[in-house]
Coordinates of C-alpha atoms in Angstrom, one line a residue:
M1 CA 71.1 110.0 107.2
T2 CA 70.9 113.4 108.9
H3 CA 69.1 116.3 107.2
Y4 CA 72.0 118.7 108.0
P5 CA 75.8 118.5 107.6
S6 CA 77.5 117.9 110.9
K7 CA 80.7 119.5 109.8
L8 CA 81.6 122.1 107.1
Y9 CA 85.1 122.2 105.6
V10 CA 85.2 125.8 104.2
E11 CA 88.1 126.8 102.0
T12 CA 88.3 130.6 102.6
T13 CA 91.3 131.0 100.3
T14 CA 93.5 129.0 97.9
R15 CA 96.3 131.6 98.3
C16 CA 99.4 130.7 100.4
N17 CA 102.5 132.5 101.7
L18 CA 104.6 129.3 101.3
R19 CA 105.5 127.2 98.2
C20 CA 105.8 123.7 99.7
S21 CA 107.3 121.2 97.3
M22 CA 104.7 118.4 98.2
C23 CA 101.7 120.7 97.9
V24 CA 99.1 119.9 95.3
K25 CA 98.7 123.6 94.4
Y26 CA 102.1 123.9 92.8
A27 CA 102.1 120.5 91.1
E28 CA 102.0 120.3 87.3
G29 CA 98.4 119.6 86.2
A30 CA 96.8 121.3 89.2
C31 CA 93.9 123.6 88.2
I32 CA 93.5 125.5 91.4
P33 CA 93.0 129.2 90.8
E34 CA 94.1 131.9 93.3
K35 CA 90.8 132.8 95.0
D36 CA 89.5 134.2 98.2
M37 CA 86.0 133.5 99.6
S38 CA 84.0 136.7 100.0
L39 CA 82.1 137.4 103.2
D40 CA 78.9 137.4 101.2
V41 CA 79.6 133.8 100.0
F42 CA 80.5 132.8 103.5
K43 CA 77.3 134.2 105.0
Q44 CA 75.3 131.9 102.6
L45 CA 76.3 129.0 104.9
E46 CA 74.3 130.5 107.8
P47 CA 71.4 128.0 107.4
A48 CA 73.8 125.2 108.4
F49 CA 75.5 126.9 111.3
P50 CA 72.8 126.3 114.1
T51 CA 73.1 122.5 113.7
L52 CA 76.9 122.2 113.0
D53 CA 79.2 120.4 115.4
T54 CA 82.3 121.7 113.7
L55 CA 83.3 124.4 111.3
L56 CA 86.7 123.9 109.8
L57 CA 88.2 126.9 108.0
N58 CA 90.7 125.0 105.9
G59 CA 91.7 124.1 102.4
I60 CA 94.6 124.3 100.0
G61 CA 95.6 127.8 101.0
E62 CA 96.7 129.6 104.2
P63 CA 93.5 130.7 106.0
L64 CA 95.1 133.7 107.5
M65 CA 95.6 135.3 104.1
T66 CA 91.8 135.5 103.8
P67 CA 90.5 139.1 103.8
R68 CA 88.0 139.6 106.7
F69 CA 88.8 136.2 108.2
P70 CA 88.0 137.3 111.8
E71 CA 84.6 138.6 110.6
M72 CA 83.8 135.2 109.2
I73 CA 84.7 133.6 112.5
R74 CA 82.6 136.0 114.4
F75 CA 79.6 135.6 112.1
A76 CA 79.8 131.8 112.4
R77 CA 80.2 131.9 116.2
E78 CA 77.1 134.2 116.5
H79 CA 75.0 131.6 114.7
M80 CA 76.5 128.3 116.1
R81 CA 75.7 126.6 119.3
P82 CA 78.1 127.5 122.2
E83 CA 79.5 124.0 122.4
A84 CA 80.1 123.7 118.6
S85 CA 83.8 124.0 117.5
I86 CA 85.5 126.4 115.1
R87 CA 88.8 125.2 113.9
F88 CA 91.5 126.1 111.4
Q89 CA 94.9 124.8 110.3
T90 CA 97.8 127.1 109.5
N91 CA 101.5 127.1 108.8
G92 CA 101.7 129.7 111.6
M93 CA 104.0 132.1 109.8
L94 CA 101.5 135.0 109.9
I95 CA 100.5 134.6 113.5
T96 CA 101.5 137.5 115.8
E97 CA 100.4 137.9 119.4
S98 CA 97.8 140.5 118.5
R99 CA 96.5 138.3 115.7
A100 CA 96.2 135.4 118.1
V101 CA 94.1 137.6 120.5
E102 CA 91.9 138.7 117.6
L103 CA 91.3 135.1 116.5
V104 CA 90.5 133.9 120.0
E105 CA 88.1 136.8 120.7
S106 CA 86.4 136.1 117.3
G107 CA 85.5 132.6 118.5
V108 CA 88.2 130.2 117.3
D109 CA 88.7 127.3 119.8
T110 CA 91.0 124.9 117.9
V111 CA 94.2 125.7 116.1
C112 CA 96.4 123.2 114.2
L113 CA 99.9 124.0 113.1
S114 CA 101.4 122.3 110.1
V115 CA 104.9 121.1 110.8
D116 CA 106.8 118.5 108.8
M117 CA 110.0 118.1 110.8
V118 CA 111.7 119.3 114.0
S119 CA 115.4 118.5 113.9
E120 CA 118.5 119.8 115.6
D121 CA 118.7 122.3 112.7
G122 CA 115.3 123.8 113.3
I123 CA 111.6 123.5 112.5
F124 CA 110.5 122.9 108.9
H125 CA 107.3 122.9 106.9
G126 CA 107.5 122.0 103.2
G127 CA 111.2 122.5 103.2
E128 CA 110.9 126.0 104.6
S129 CA 112.4 127.0 108.0
V130 CA 109.5 128.0 110.3
D131 CA 111.4 128.3 113.5
R132 CA 109.4 131.4 114.7
I133 CA 106.2 129.3 115.0
S134 CA 107.4 128.0 118.3
H135 CA 106.0 131.3 119.8
V136 CA 102.6 130.6 118.4
F137 CA 101.7 128.2 121.2
E138 CA 102.3 130.9 123.9
Y139 CA 100.5 133.5 121.9
F140 CA 97.3 131.5 121.8
Q141 CA 97.8 130.3 125.4
R142 CA 98.0 133.9 126.6
A143 CA 95.1 135.0 124.4
A144 CA 92.9 132.2 125.7
K145 CA 93.7 133.0 129.3
S146 CA 93.0 136.7 128.8
A147 CA 89.7 136.0 127.1
G148 CA 88.7 133.4 129.6
R149 CA 88.2 130.8 126.9
S150 CA 89.5 127.3 126.2
V151 CA 91.6 127.0 123.1
T152 CA 93.0 123.7 121.9
I153 CA 96.3 123.8 120.1
G154 CA 97.7 120.9 118.0
V155 CA 100.1 120.0 115.3
E156 CA 100.0 118.1 112.0
F157 CA 102.9 116.2 110.5
V158 CA 103.1 114.9 106.9
L159 CA 105.1 111.6 107.0
M160 CA 107.7 111.2 104.3
R161 CA 110.9 109.1 103.9
E162 CA 113.1 112.1 104.5
N163 CA 111.4 113.2 107.7
A164 CA 110.0 110.0 109.3
Q165 CA 113.0 109.6 111.6
S166 CA 112.3 113.0 113.2
L167 CA 108.7 112.2 114.1
P168 CA 109.4 111.2 117.8
R169 CA 111.5 114.3 118.4
S170 CA 108.8 116.4 116.7
I171 CA 106.1 115.1 118.9
A172 CA 108.2 115.7 122.0
W173 CA 108.8 119.3 120.8
A174 CA 105.1 119.9 120.2
A175 CA 104.2 118.5 123.6
E176 CA 106.8 120.6 125.4
H177 CA 105.3 123.7 123.8
G178 CA 101.8 122.9 124.8
A179 CA 100.3 120.9 122.0
Q180 CA 97.3 118.9 123.1
F181 CA 96.9 116.8 120.0
V182 CA 99.1 115.5 117.1
L183 CA 97.8 114.4 113.7
V184 CA 100.2 112.3 111.6
T185 CA 99.4 111.5 108.0
H186 CA 101.1 109.9 105.0
M187 CA 101.9 112.0 102.0
L188 CA 99.8 111.7 98.8
P189 CA 102.4 112.3 96.0
Y190 CA 101.3 115.0 93.6
T191 CA 104.4 114.9 91.4
E192 CA 106.5 112.1 90.0
T193 CA 109.6 113.4 91.8
T194 CA 108.0 113.0 95.2
V195 CA 106.8 109.4 94.7
D196 CA 109.9 108.0 96.3
Q197 CA 109.1 109.9 99.5
E198 CA 105.9 107.9 100.1
L199 CA 106.1 105.2 102.8
F200 CA 102.5 104.0 102.7
N201 CA 101.9 100.4 101.6
S202 CA 98.7 100.4 99.6
N203 CA 98.3 96.6 99.9
T204 CA 95.8 95.8 102.7
E205 CA 97.2 94.2 105.9
I206 CA 95.2 91.1 105.2
S207 CA 96.6 90.8 101.6
M208 CA 100.1 91.1 103.0
A209 CA 99.5 88.4 105.6
E210 CA 98.0 86.1 103.0
F211 CA 100.9 86.6 100.6
M212 CA 103.6 86.1 103.3
R213 CA 102.0 82.7 104.0
W214 CA 102.2 81.9 100.3
Q215 CA 105.8 83.0 100.1
A216 CA 106.7 80.7 103.0
E217 CA 105.0 77.8 101.2
A218 CA 106.7 78.7 97.9
D219 CA 110.1 78.8 99.5
A220 CA 109.5 75.4 101.1
A221 CA 108.5 74.0 97.7
G222 CA 111.4 75.6 95.9
F223 CA 109.3 78.1 93.8
D224 CA 110.4 81.6 92.9
L225 CA 107.1 83.5 92.7
S226 CA 108.6 86.3 90.5
E227 CA 109.0 83.7 87.7
F228 CA 105.2 83.4 87.5
F229 CA 104.7 86.5 85.4
G230 CA 104.4 85.7 81.7
L231 CA 103.9 82.0 82.2
G232 CA 100.2 82.3 81.6
W233 CA 100.8 83.3 77.9
K234 CA 103.6 80.7 77.4
F235 CA 102.3 77.7 75.4
H236 CA 105.2 75.3 76.1
K237 CA 106.0 75.1 79.9
T238 CA 108.3 72.9 81.7
P239 CA 106.8 70.6 84.4
E240 CA 108.3 73.0 87.1
Q241 CA 106.6 76.0 85.4
R242 CA 103.2 74.2 85.2
E243 CA 103.5 73.4 89.0
L244 CA 104.3 77.1 89.7
V245 CA 101.3 78.3 87.7
R246 CA 99.0 75.8 89.6
F247 CA 100.5 76.9 92.9
V248 CA 99.9 80.6 92.3
T249 CA 96.5 80.3 90.6
S250 CA 95.1 78.0 93.3
R251 CA 96.1 80.4 96.0
Q252 CA 94.8 83.4 94.1
Q253 CA 91.4 81.7 93.7
A254 CA 91.4 80.7 97.4
A255 CA 92.2 84.3 98.4
L256 CA 89.5 85.8 96.1
A257 CA 87.0 83.3 97.5
K258 CA 87.7 84.8 100.9
N259 CA 87.4 88.3 99.4
I260 CA 91.1 89.0 100.0
P261 CA 92.3 91.4 97.2
I262 CA 95.5 90.3 95.5
N263 CA 98.0 92.4 93.4
L264 CA 100.8 89.9 93.0
K265 CA 103.4 92.3 91.6
S266 CA 102.8 94.9 94.3
L267 CA 102.8 92.2 97.0
L268 CA 106.1 90.8 95.7
L269 CA 107.6 94.3 95.8
W270 CA 106.4 95.0 99.4
A271 CA 107.4 91.6 100.6
S272 CA 111.0 92.1 99.4
P273 CA 113.6 92.2 102.2
E274 CA 114.3 95.9 101.5
K275 CA 110.6 96.9 101.8
Q276 CA 110.0 94.6 104.8
A277 CA 112.9 96.2 106.6
E278 CA 111.6 99.7 105.7
Q279 CA 108.1 98.8 107.0
Q280 CA 109.5 97.5 110.2
W281 CA 111.6 100.7 110.6
L282 CA 108.5 102.8 110.1
A283 CA 106.4 100.7 112.5
S284 CA 109.1 101.2 115.2
I285 CA 109.1 104.9 114.6
L286 CA 105.3 105.1 114.9
A287 CA 105.4 102.9 118.0
K288 CA 108.0 105.3 119.6
A289 CA 105.9 108.3 118.6
Q290 CA 102.8 106.6 120.2
Q291 CA 104.7 106.0 123.5
I292 CA 106.1 109.6 123.6
A293 CA 102.6 111.0 123.1
K294 CA 101.2 108.8 125.8
D295 CA 104.0 109.7 128.3
M296 CA 103.5 113.4 127.6
G297 CA 99.7 113.4 127.7
V298 CA 99.1 114.2 124.1
D299 CA 96.3 112.8 122.0
I300 CA 97.8 111.3 118.8
T301 CA 96.3 110.0 115.6
L302 CA 98.7 107.8 113.6
P303 CA 98.3 106.3 110.1
P304 CA 98.7 102.6 109.5
V305 CA 101.8 101.3 107.8
A306 CA 99.7 99.4 105.3
A307 CA 96.2 100.0 103.9
T308 CA 93.3 99.0 106.1
Y309 CA 91.0 96.2 104.8
D310 CA 88.0 97.7 106.6
R311 CA 87.7 101.0 104.8
T312 CA 86.2 104.1 106.2
C313 CA 85.4 107.5 104.7
D314 CA 85.7 109.9 107.7
F315 CA 84.2 112.7 105.6
V316 CA 80.9 110.9 104.8
E317 CA 80.8 109.0 108.1
Q318 CA 81.1 112.3 110.0
G319 CA 78.7 114.2 107.8
V320 CA 81.2 116.6 106.2
A321 CA 80.5 118.9 103.3
H322 CA 83.3 120.8 101.6
I323 CA 82.9 124.4 100.3
T324 CA 85.1 126.0 97.7
P325 CA 85.8 129.8 97.7
D326 CA 83.2 130.2 95.0
G327 CA 80.6 128.4 97.0
D328 CA 80.6 125.0 95.2
V329 CA 79.6 122.1 97.5
R330 CA 81.8 119.0 97.2
P331 CA 81.8 115.8 99.3
C332 CA 85.4 115.3 100.4
Y333 CA 89.0 116.4 100.3
F334 CA 89.8 113.9 97.6
L335 CA 87.2 115.4 95.2
W336 CA 87.6 119.0 96.2
H337 CA 89.7 120.2 93.3
E338 CA 91.0 119.3 89.9
Y339 CA 94.5 118.0 90.1
S340 CA 96.8 115.0 89.4
C341 CA 98.4 112.7 91.9
Y342 CA 100.6 109.6 91.7
M343 CA 99.3 106.2 93.0
D344 CA 100.3 102.6 92.4
G345 CA 103.0 103.5 89.8
G346 CA 100.9 105.8 87.6
E347 CA 99.4 109.3 87.3
K348 CA 95.8 109.7 88.4
R349 CA 93.7 112.6 87.3
I350 CA 91.1 113.9 89.7
T351 CA 87.9 115.7 88.6
P352 CA 86.0 117.4 91.4
K353 CA 82.4 116.3 92.2
T354 CA 80.0 119.2 92.7
F355 CA 76.5 119.0 94.0
G356 CA 75.5 122.6 93.8
N357 CA 76.5 126.2 94.7
I358 CA 75.4 128.0 97.9
M359 CA 74.9 131.2 95.9
E360 CA 72.2 129.5 93.9
S361 CA 70.7 127.1 96.5
S362 CA 70.6 126.7 100.2
I363 CA 73.4 124.5 101.7
V364 CA 70.7 122.5 103.4
D365 CA 68.8 121.9 100.2
I366 CA 72.0 120.9 98.4
W367 CA 72.8 118.5 101.3
N368 CA 69.4 116.9 101.0
S369 CA 69.3 116.7 97.2
A370 CA 68.7 113.3 95.7
A371 CA 72.1 113.2 94.0
Y372 CA 74.1 114.1 97.1
R373 CA 72.1 111.7 99.4
T374 CA 72.6 108.9 96.9
F375 CA 76.3 109.6 96.7
R376 CA 76.7 109.4 100.5
Q377 CA 74.7 106.2 100.7
E378 CA 76.8 104.5 98.1
V379 CA 80.0 105.6 99.8
L380 CA 78.7 104.1 103.1
E381 CA 78.0 100.8 101.6
Y382 CA 81.7 100.2 100.9
D383 CA 81.0 97.9 98.1
Y384 CA 83.6 99.3 95.7
P385 CA 86.7 97.4 94.6
Y386 CA 90.1 97.5 96.3
C387 CA 91.7 99.2 93.3
S388 CA 95.3 99.4 94.7
N389 CA 95.1 95.7 95.3
C390 CA 94.0 94.8 91.8
S391 CA 96.4 93.1 89.4
V392 CA 95.6 95.6 86.6
V393 CA 96.1 98.8 88.6
P394 CA 96.4 101.6 87.5
C395 CA 93.6 101.0 85.0
S396 CA 91.9 103.7 82.9
D397 CA 88.6 103.2 84.8
V398 CA 90.0 105.0 87.9
T399 CA 93.0 107.0 86.7
G400 CA 91.0 109.4 84.5
S401 CA 93.8 109.3 82.0
G402 CA 91.5 109.4 78.9
N403 CA 88.3 110.9 80.3
P404 CA 87.1 112.0 83.7
F405 CA 86.1 109.1 86.0
Q406 CA 82.7 107.7 85.2
Q407 CA 82.5 104.3 86.8
D408 CA 84.8 101.6 88.1
C409 CA 84.9 97.9 87.1
Y410 CA 82.0 97.2 89.4
G411 CA 79.9 99.7 87.6
L412 CA 79.9 102.1 90.6
T413 CA 79.9 105.8 89.9
I414 CA 81.8 106.8 93.1
P415 CA 85.7 106.8 92.8
C416 CA 86.3 105.7 96.4
G417 CA 87.9 102.3 95.5
H418 CA 91.1 104.2 94.7
C419 CA 91.3 106.7 97.5
L420 CA 94.1 107.0 100.1
W421 CA 91.8 108.6 102.6
C422 CA 89.5 105.6 102.5
M423 CA 92.4 103.2 102.9
G424 CA 93.6 105.1 106.0
G425 CA 96.8 106.5 104.6
V426 CA 95.9 110.1 104.5
R427 CA 94.2 111.9 107.4
C428 CA 92.8 115.4 107.8
L429 CA 91.9 117.6 110.7
L430 CA 88.2 116.9 111.5

């Protein structure tokens, strides 16, 4: 493990000029106060700057609403290596040509615009029309040329049922305007009303393949797998029902012996003709988006259709620390704030994980503290359960419904077994 963070995710403000319907900040149960990071708090990060690869000025809010934002960038650039990157993500609504010049001259070298859909009716983010952001590309291009600096511009799209069809068109639009990269992520529902917009299949691709094999065998034997539920508690079973129980339990045991997680109810749902058709539809959209990006010379990051069996925490793998406006140090985007989200048919309550505050201890000392090092080591072992693929999900161990998360069914104190980032569904600018 390195003795310094490689990347810092610094939330300079939680305020925003838009009210996007899918944003965690405006969801019921979110406890995210309106807060700006002061320049004094920001300067406390200076001990980490000389060794950073990347500084990301991002969070729940719109960074351009931060007072003295350009000063923060200049301060960081003065203390960072020339080849290190300073990045931020924005809805673009507050960017003017003069502001683009100021940001470039301050030291920004990567800008990511948040856009959810480009249709024949315009450009949208969070349901809001943001047509004027089409000029942001040329503002930064001219500012970079004038300053003699290289600035990378990209776009992020949040994939939902209502906007998925527009993804190929949106990527073409971004490329035509000069975007050099595109980041596509699934949505994490923060409200019950947005659950039906989620397209991500939280069953692993290996679990789905195993189940589809079972289903073919069941069809050949004349079994209806949906009839299995409840038979375990039924004392008097017909011979056919006993055969069905033996069929399912033998295959469950075989799967578990191969460490293939099985959630039969969820697998039945996602193996239905309707869901299979939807997954094929989404896969075709992602394939088209990939081809358009390749043809137009744009780097693209796409999410999987279903959860990845080999899990990865990009935040810990890449040495990222997250800093709140008050200076609290937290390990990842998932555990950055207190809020609720909806996963696997139930509400999940998130309690942030804090390892210290930069106004009280050095960021380097916090990074090297025993608690933080142990946390990162346990994350990287990837020994936690596949919670979404468990037959009792959502259980109180991981939902935080009664008390904040303490440990999962394996006895681990890290809540990573039930994290969409770790499953590959949600991606962030890094």
